[in-house]
Amino acid sequence: MPDPAEQLQRIYLAGFELQTFERYPNAIGVIREGCIALLRSIPSGLEMIGAPGWRMGEVLGVLVEKDGRQVFQAKSEVVEATPERLETLQRFRADLEELLTAQA
């Protein structure tokens, strides 16, 4: 079983920032290049809560389709999901998934 502390260390050493948020007391935020994912500890290690998104202040902007185009949205705030942002998010997710499943 992966040790959550070892997983967090591996994630941190790979260049991700770790941050806690008052509004998500049972999760830790993992941030890099504007992308964010929330992780929680379960008996088998750390897992992502939902899908990663775009950091919009203290919240996670979820990728949605609005008026026929893709955007990141957090409540009424909207950020354009440019091809560059989508590529950054895809790389972020792939790197994070690899780190979460890597064996020590």
mmCIF file of C-alpha atoms in Angstrom:
data_model
loop_
_atom_site.group_PDB
_atom_site.id
_atom_site.type_symbol
_atom_site.label_atom_id
_atom_site.label_comp_id
_atom_site.label_asym_id
_atom_site.label_seq_id
_atom_site.Cartn_x
_atom_site.Cartn_y
_atom_site.Cartn_z
ATOM 1 C CA MET A 1 0.000 0.000 0.000
ATOM 2 C CA PRO A 2 1.338 3.451 -0.851
ATOM 3 C CA ASP A 3 2.135 5.686 2.104
ATOM 4 C CA PRO A 4 0.363 9.057 1.647
ATOM 5 C CA ALA A 5 3.368 10.913 3.128
ATOM 6 C CA GLU A 6 5.700 9.268 0.605
ATOM 7 C CA GLN A 7 3.248 10.042 -2.215
ATOM 8 C CA LEU A 8 3.096 13.713 -1.184
ATOM 9 C CA GLN A 9 6.880 13.896 -1.008
ATOM 10 C CA ARG A 10 7.174 12.399 -4.512
ATOM 11 C CA ILE A 11 4.582 14.892 -5.817
ATOM 12 C CA TYR A 12 6.361 17.826 -4.151
ATOM 13 C CA LEU A 13 9.771 16.773 -5.466
ATOM 14 C CA ALA A 14 8.279 16.570 -8.976
ATOM 15 C CA GLY A 15 7.590 20.312 -8.861
ATOM 16 C CA PHE A 16 4.013 20.477 -7.620
ATOM 17 C CA GLU A 17 2.997 22.949 -4.902
ATOM 18 C CA LEU A 18 1.003 21.554 -1.976
ATOM 19 C CA GLN A 19 -1.611 23.710 -0.284
ATOM 20 C CA THR A 20 -4.451 23.278 2.184
ATOM 21 C CA PHE A 21 -7.747 25.121 1.886
ATOM 22 C CA GLU A 22 -10.151 26.038 4.681
ATOM 23 C CA ARG A 23 -13.145 25.140 2.554
ATOM 24 C CA TYR A 24 -11.745 21.622 1.896
ATOM 25 C CA PRO A 25 -10.501 20.520 5.356
ATOM 26 C CA ASN A 26 -10.129 16.824 4.431
ATOM 27 C CA ALA A 27 -8.205 17.419 1.219
ATOM 28 C CA ILE A 28 -4.887 18.788 0.042
ATOM 29 C CA GLY A 29 -4.524 20.868 -3.090
ATOM 30 C CA VAL A 30 -1.841 19.975 -5.611
ATOM 31 C CA ILE A 31 -0.994 22.897 -7.897
ATOM 32 C CA ARG A 32 1.249 23.425 -10.919
ATOM 33 C CA GLU A 33 1.155 25.873 -13.845
ATOM 34 C CA GLY A 34 -2.331 27.132 -12.976
ATOM 35 C CA CYS A 35 -3.833 23.653 -12.661
ATOM 36 C CA ILE A 36 -5.161 22.230 -9.415
ATOM 37 C CA ALA A 37 -6.365 18.874 -8.144
ATOM 38 C CA LEU A 38 -7.690 17.957 -4.737
ATOM 39 C CA LEU A 39 -6.397 14.776 -3.107
ATOM 40 C CA ARG A 40 -7.742 12.822 -0.166
ATOM 41 C CA SER A 41 -6.298 9.995 1.825
ATOM 42 C CA ILE A 42 -8.020 6.613 1.590
ATOM 43 C CA PRO A 43 -6.852 3.236 2.937
ATOM 44 C CA SER A 44 -4.994 2.483 -0.325
ATOM 45 C CA GLY A 45 -3.133 5.841 -0.423
ATOM 46 C CA LEU A 46 -4.036 9.166 -2.005
ATOM 47 C CA GLU A 47 -6.692 9.627 -4.672
ATOM 48 C CA MET A 48 -7.975 12.567 -6.690
ATOM 49 C CA ILE A 49 -11.334 13.996 -5.721
ATOM 50 C CA GLY A 50 -13.118 14.543 -9.006
ATOM 51 C CA ALA A 51 -11.252 15.872 -12.012
ATOM 52 C CA PRO A 52 -8.398 18.372 -11.959
ATOM 53 C CA GLY A 53 -9.256 21.879 -13.106
ATOM 54 C CA TRP A 54 -7.958 25.430 -13.429
ATOM 55 C CA ARG A 55 -7.097 27.363 -10.290
ATOM 56 C CA MET A 56 -9.325 30.395 -9.923
ATOM 57 C CA GLY A 57 -8.342 32.104 -6.687
ATOM 58 C CA GLU A 58 -9.148 29.764 -3.811
ATOM 59 C CA VAL A 59 -11.390 27.525 -5.910
ATOM 60 C CA LEU A 60 -11.130 24.966 -8.676
ATOM 61 C CA GLY A 61 -12.583 25.945 -12.043
ATOM 62 C CA VAL A 62 -14.242 22.921 -13.618
ATOM 63 C CA LEU A 63 -13.953 22.295 -17.361
ATOM 64 C CA VAL A 64 -17.426 22.670 -18.880
ATOM 65 C CA GLU A 65 -19.002 23.512 -22.209
ATOM 66 C CA LYS A 66 -20.819 26.831 -22.315
ATOM 67 C CA ASP A 67 -22.405 28.333 -25.425
ATOM 68 C CA GLY A 68 -20.639 25.765 -27.615
ATOM 69 C CA ARG A 69 -17.122 26.394 -26.277
ATOM 70 C CA GLN A 70 -15.031 24.923 -23.487
ATOM 71 C CA VAL A 71 -14.403 27.068 -20.406
ATOM 72 C CA PHE A 72 -13.256 26.640 -16.839
ATOM 73 C CA GLN A 73 -16.042 27.760 -14.492
ATOM 74 C CA ALA A 74 -16.243 28.373 -10.750
ATOM 75 C CA LYS A 75 -19.675 29.738 -9.809
ATOM 76 C CA SER A 76 -20.138 32.855 -11.981
ATOM 77 C CA GLU A 77 -16.434 33.245 -12.813
ATOM 78 C CA VAL A 78 -15.356 31.909 -16.224
ATOM 79 C CA VAL A 79 -11.885 31.481 -17.758
ATOM 80 C CA GLU A 80 -11.400 30.549 -21.414
ATOM 81 C CA ALA A 81 -10.162 26.979 -21.931
ATOM 82 C CA THR A 82 -7.539 27.833 -24.530
ATOM 83 C CA PRO A 83 -5.683 25.036 -26.348
ATOM 84 C CA GLU A 84 -2.599 25.899 -24.257
ATOM 85 C CA ARG A 85 -4.544 25.608 -20.983
ATOM 86 C CA LEU A 86 -6.133 22.331 -22.069
ATOM 87 C CA GLU A 87 -2.703 20.922 -22.968
ATOM 88 C CA THR A 88 -1.278 22.091 -19.622
ATOM 89 C CA LEU A 89 -4.201 20.464 -17.790
ATOM 90 C CA GLN A 90 -3.769 17.198 -19.710
ATOM 91 C CA ARG A 91 -0.033 17.092 -18.868
ATOM 92 C CA PHE A 92 -0.780 17.991 -15.216
ATOM 93 C CA ARG A 93 -3.315 15.180 -14.887
ATOM 94 C CA ALA A 94 -1.078 12.584 -16.575
ATOM 95 C CA ASP A 95 1.938 13.524 -14.431
ATOM 96 C CA LEU A 96 -0.103 13.495 -11.226
ATOM 97 C CA GLU A 97 -1.747 10.141 -12.016
ATOM 98 C CA GLU A 98 1.675 8.646 -12.724
ATOM 99 C CA LEU A 99 3.033 9.949 -9.406
ATOM 100 C CA LEU A 100 0.023 8.634 -7.473
ATOM 101 C CA THR A 101 0.424 5.128 -8.891
ATOM 102 C CA ALA A 102 4.240 5.005 -8.772
ATOM 103 C CA GLN A 103 5.763 2.546 -6.351
ATOM 104 C CA ALA A 104 8.379 3.805 -3.910
#
